[in-house]
Amino acid sequence: MMKVAAAATSLSLVAAAPYTPPTYTTPSNLTHPGLDILAKRAGLLYFGTAIDNVVLNNTAYVSIAHNVSEFGQATPSNGQKWMYIEPQQNVFNYSMADAIMKPAKEAGQMRRCHTFAWHSQLPDWVNNGNWTKETLTAVLENHIKNEAQYFKDDCYAWDVVNEAFEDDGSLRNSIWLQVMGPEYIELAFKWARQYTGNGTRLYYNDYGIERVNNKSLAVAEMAKDFIARDIPIDGVGLQAHFTVGRAPTYDEVSAALTLFDDLKLETALTELDVRILLPDSPEKQELQAEVYTNATKACVDVAECVGVTVWDFWDPVSWVPESFPGYGNACLLDDDLQRKPAYYAIEKMLDEVAKK
Ligand SMILES: *[C@@H]1O[C@H](CO)[C@@H](O)[C@H](O)[C@H]1NC(C)=O
Ligand SMILES: *[C@@H]1O[C@H](CO)[C@@H](O)[C@H](O)[C@H]1NC(C)=O
Ligand SMILES: *[C@@H]1O[C@H](CO)[C@@H](O)[C@H](O)[C@H]1NC(C)=O
Ligand SMILES: *[C@@H]1O[C@H](CO)[C@@H](O)[C@H](O)[C@H]1NC(C)=O
Ligand SMILES: *[C@@H]1O[C@H](CO)[C@@H](O)[C@H](O)[C@H]1NC(C)=O
Ligand SMILES: *[C@@H]1O[C@H](CO)[C@@H](O)[C@H](O)[C@H]1NC(C)=O
Ligand SMILES: *[C@@H]1O[C@H](CO)[C@@H](O)[C@H](O)[C@H]1NC(C)=O
Ligand SMILES: *[C@@H]1O[C@H](CO)[C@@H](O)[C@H](O)[C@H]1NC(C)=O
């Protein structure tokens, strides 16, 4: 199945194609070949998942996480974050990252690597250092250099800079911005290209850019400027952490992806999950299924969108309950590792696309 390019209208709300999501009240009749197999048949490069270190002792979880039919791509949820990779200055520890990356490679899963420059999950020595522009610049380059070289040729893509914008489209007031100024972003991309090699896709990754809004427009402006000035950027990751009841529709996600398509940049949904205000109900799970399907279908339909990654597939390891008290059940598999309506809905949609 070939992808159909969205109507290329710059910086405006334009739907890729009319789309009425079907409703799914029962499991499909499919024999469950696996979401990645179906996604590839529907024209995507992969359907993937984030994998977290905390449950690597659970063999049932691990066997699904590294099942390449189900998930053709893996992202370490936490293992490549700065606080674990460089817990003390110039002391690098790759054991958490390797615990995800090595089995993913052995299983034949593509790896999206995550992340170099971010304001969060930094070790104290970075947050509390008495930095000058010069010293912090050296710290960031040294971090990217070590990690990029360690994972050289292991990563299909790197999220080079994560969450650098505020919702209003201004730059986030992070330690990087405060000390290094706005050019920390382009420096990170230049170092990423220099040290990862030329085959790795370099992504900017953020949340809240799944609609055309001030934030996504600001990211598109930055990308456009980078392209004009030959700053290496290959893609934009739309995290897609959604909430039932206020999630973007198919048309909205399509329009946001199209902003970057118009710049000839690759895109991906990099952290898809759909949280529910508890208590859960069959009705909420139906809506959740529709939100998941809308987003995935938008990626299938917009030409440069290569794949969808869920931010873990199992409710008990989701980041949601801790970060959004009162919310939960955001994933495709329930507490007992059983498929939920959202799983069946994505499966059926992909199968229908593949058959066209
Ligand atoms: C499953 O198959 C049965 C019999 O072939 C058919 O009647 C039914 O509509 C199918 N259900 C779905 C969800 O496709
Ligand atoms: C991998 O997942 C597919 C799809 O769910 C399933 O058919 C297959 O048995 C799984 N393989 C293993 C080794 O568990
Ligand atoms: C895995 O380890 C966690 C604590 O680290 C523990 O709570 C959990 O019961 C363990 N799970 C299994 C399946 O051993
Ligand atoms: C590296 O990190 C792992 C996992 O957090 C930890 O168990 C190990 O002690 C660390 N190694 C060193 C040398 O600090
Ligand atoms: C921070 O660095 C500046 C300039 O290098 C120095 O003058 C100042 O004493 C330092 N402050 C602390 C608390 O170390
Ligand atoms: C978007 O930005 C414009 C000006 O750049 C501002 O007037 C508007 O209030 C912003 N909207 C939101 C929702 O922040
Ligand atoms: C990337 O390509 C450029 C130009 O071809 C080359 O000079 C450079 O060495 C390459 N970088 C790596 C890390 O392979
Ligand atoms: C899914 O997208 C369609 C088309 O944009 C929209 O009409 C529908 O409301 C969306 N569903 C949900 C649950 O957001």
mmCIF file of C-alpha atoms in Angstrom, residues 145-265:
data_model
loop_
_atom_site.group_PDB
_atom_site.id
_atom_site.type_symbol
_atom_site.label_atom_id
_atom_site.label_comp_id
_atom_site.label_asym_id
_atom_site.label_seq_id
_atom_site.Cartn_x
_atom_site.Cartn_y
_atom_site.Cartn_z
ATOM 1 C CA LYS A 145 30.071 13.035 21.775
ATOM 2 C CA ASN A 146 30.402 10.146 24.221
ATOM 3 C CA GLU A 147 26.870 8.860 23.890
ATOM 4 C CA ALA A 148 26.659 9.301 20.128
ATOM 5 C CA GLN A 149 29.926 7.467 19.621
ATOM 6 C CA TYR A 150 28.948 4.693 22.036
ATOM 7 C CA PHE A 151 25.725 4.092 20.100
ATOM 8 C CA LYS A 152 27.234 4.836 16.697
ATOM 9 C CA ASP A 153 25.247 3.019 13.995
ATOM 10 C CA ASP A 154 22.912 1.555 16.639
ATOM 11 C CA CYS A 155 20.212 4.174 16.320
ATOM 12 C CA TYR A 156 17.831 4.650 13.430
ATOM 13 C CA ALA A 157 17.087 8.070 14.918
ATOM 14 C CA TRP A 158 18.153 10.247 17.834
ATOM 15 C CA ASP A 159 15.885 12.704 19.621
ATOM 16 C CA VAL A 160 18.627 15.310 19.659
ATOM 17 C CA VAL A 161 16.733 18.060 21.455
ATOM 18 C CA ASN A 162 13.627 17.348 23.515
ATOM 19 C CA GLU A 163 10.932 19.805 24.618
ATOM 20 C CA ALA A 164 12.747 23.086 23.980
ATOM 21 C CA PHE A 165 9.549 25.125 23.481
ATOM 22 C CA GLU A 166 6.775 26.405 25.726
ATOM 23 C CA ASP A 167 3.143 26.096 24.669
ATOM 24 C CA ASP A 168 3.042 29.751 23.547
ATOM 25 C CA GLY A 169 5.884 29.105 21.094
ATOM 26 C CA SER A 170 8.646 30.778 23.108
ATOM 27 C CA LEU A 171 11.790 28.880 24.046
ATOM 28 C CA ARG A 172 11.636 27.023 27.352
ATOM 29 C CA ASN A 173 13.625 28.702 30.095
ATOM 30 C CA SER A 174 15.938 25.729 30.681
ATOM 31 C CA ILE A 175 19.470 25.702 32.029
ATOM 32 C CA TRP A 176 20.611 25.285 28.409
ATOM 33 C CA LEU A 177 18.817 28.431 27.264
ATOM 34 C CA GLN A 178 19.835 30.424 30.331
ATOM 35 C CA VAL A 179 23.530 29.657 30.088
ATOM 36 C CA MET A 180 24.159 28.936 26.406
ATOM 37 C CA GLY A 181 21.416 30.970 24.726
ATOM 38 C CA PRO A 182 19.129 29.774 21.925
ATOM 39 C CA GLU A 183 22.071 28.467 19.877
ATOM 40 C CA TYR A 184 22.348 25.442 22.183
ATOM 41 C CA ILE A 185 19.735 23.806 19.942
ATOM 42 C CA GLU A 186 21.627 24.120 16.701
ATOM 43 C CA LEU A 187 24.917 23.247 18.397
ATOM 44 C CA ALA A 188 23.336 20.020 19.668
ATOM 45 C CA PHE A 189 22.224 19.138 16.133
ATOM 46 C CA LYS A 190 25.670 19.914 14.689
ATOM 47 C CA TRP A 191 27.427 17.766 17.297
ATOM 48 C CA ALA A 192 24.858 15.003 16.826
ATOM 49 C CA ARG A 193 25.641 14.917 13.106
ATOM 50 C CA GLN A 194 29.356 15.108 13.727
ATOM 51 C CA TYR A 195 29.419 12.253 16.250
ATOM 52 C CA THR A 196 26.564 9.921 15.240
ATOM 53 C CA GLY A 197 27.685 9.662 11.636
ATOM 54 C CA ASN A 198 25.633 10.532 8.630
ATOM 55 C CA GLY A 199 23.118 7.694 8.638
ATOM 56 C CA THR A 200 21.293 8.493 11.872
ATOM 57 C CA ARG A 201 18.113 10.566 11.548
ATOM 58 C CA LEU A 202 18.316 13.620 13.774
ATOM 59 C CA TYR A 203 14.976 14.600 15.310
ATOM 60 C CA TYR A 204 13.553 17.471 17.275
ATOM 61 C CA ASN A 205 10.962 15.960 19.675
ATOM 62 C CA ASP A 206 8.180 17.668 21.640
ATOM 63 C CA TYR A 207 4.670 17.333 23.092
ATOM 64 C CA GLY A 208 1.672 19.549 22.419
ATOM 65 C CA ILE A 209 2.616 19.980 18.755
ATOM 66 C CA GLU A 210 0.009 17.521 17.477
ATOM 67 C CA ARG A 211 -2.250 20.364 16.403
ATOM 68 C CA VAL A 212 -1.432 23.456 14.363
ATOM 69 C CA ASN A 213 -0.872 25.893 17.224
ATOM 70 C CA ASN A 214 1.695 28.429 18.393
ATOM 71 C CA LYS A 215 4.024 25.702 19.575
ATOM 72 C CA SER A 216 3.979 23.563 16.436
ATOM 73 C CA LEU A 217 4.272 26.677 14.277
ATOM 74 C CA ALA A 218 7.313 27.771 16.298
ATOM 75 C CA VAL A 219 8.917 24.344 15.846
ATOM 76 C CA ALA A 220 8.208 24.526 12.109
ATOM 77 C CA GLU A 221 9.764 28.012 11.933
ATOM 78 C CA MET A 222 12.873 26.760 13.723
ATOM 79 C CA ALA A 223 13.140 23.780 11.382
ATOM 80 C CA LYS A 224 12.693 26.003 8.352
ATOM 81 C CA ASP A 225 15.445 28.290 9.599
ATOM 82 C CA PHE A 226 17.735 25.292 10.257
ATOM 83 C CA ILE A 227 17.149 23.965 6.752
ATOM 84 C CA ALA A 228 17.895 27.395 5.274
ATOM 85 C CA ARG A 229 21.149 27.618 7.238
ATOM 86 C CA ASP A 230 22.245 23.991 6.719
ATOM 87 C CA ILE A 231 21.876 23.037 10.373
ATOM 88 C CA PRO A 232 21.406 19.256 10.202
ATOM 89 C CA ILE A 233 17.832 18.236 11.077
ATOM 90 C CA ASP A 234 16.040 15.268 9.538
ATOM 91 C CA GLY A 235 12.821 14.913 11.438
ATOM 92 C CA VAL A 236 10.304 16.094 13.994
ATOM 93 C CA GLY A 237 8.857 13.776 16.615
ATOM 94 C CA LEU A 238 5.345 14.512 17.820
ATOM 95 C CA GLN A 239 5.177 12.865 21.236
ATOM 96 C CA ALA A 240 1.388 12.403 21.237
ATOM 97 C CA HIS A 241 0.645 12.054 24.944
ATOM 98 C CA PHE A 242 -3.122 12.378 24.736
ATOM 99 C CA THR A 243 -6.130 12.447 27.059
ATOM 100 C CA VAL A 244 -9.549 10.965 26.316
ATOM 101 C CA GLY A 245 -11.989 13.852 25.946
ATOM 102 C CA ARG A 246 -9.495 16.447 24.727
ATOM 103 C CA ALA A 247 -7.265 14.637 22.261
ATOM 104 C CA PRO A 248 -6.553 15.960 18.789
ATOM 105 C CA THR A 249 -8.701 14.486 16.023
ATOM 106 C CA TYR A 250 -7.460 12.746 12.895
ATOM 107 C CA ASP A 251 -7.777 16.032 10.985
ATOM 108 C CA GLU A 252 -5.800 17.947 13.596
ATOM 109 C CA VAL A 253 -2.936 15.431 13.799
ATOM 110 C CA SER A 254 -2.838 15.258 9.990
ATOM 111 C CA ALA A 255 -2.593 19.042 9.747
ATOM 112 C CA ALA A 256 0.221 19.179 12.316
ATOM 113 C CA LEU A 257 2.182 16.436 10.532
ATOM 114 C CA THR A 258 1.652 18.282 7.264
ATOM 115 C CA LEU A 259 3.425 21.382 8.652
ATOM 116 C CA PHE A 260 6.638 19.341 8.662
ATOM 117 C CA ASP A 261 5.834 17.375 5.523
ATOM 118 C CA ASP A 262 5.782 20.709 3.733
ATOM 119 C CA LEU A 263 9.381 21.246 4.870
ATOM 120 C CA LYS A 264 10.302 17.775 3.530
ATOM 121 C CA LEU A 265 11.095 16.641 7.043
#
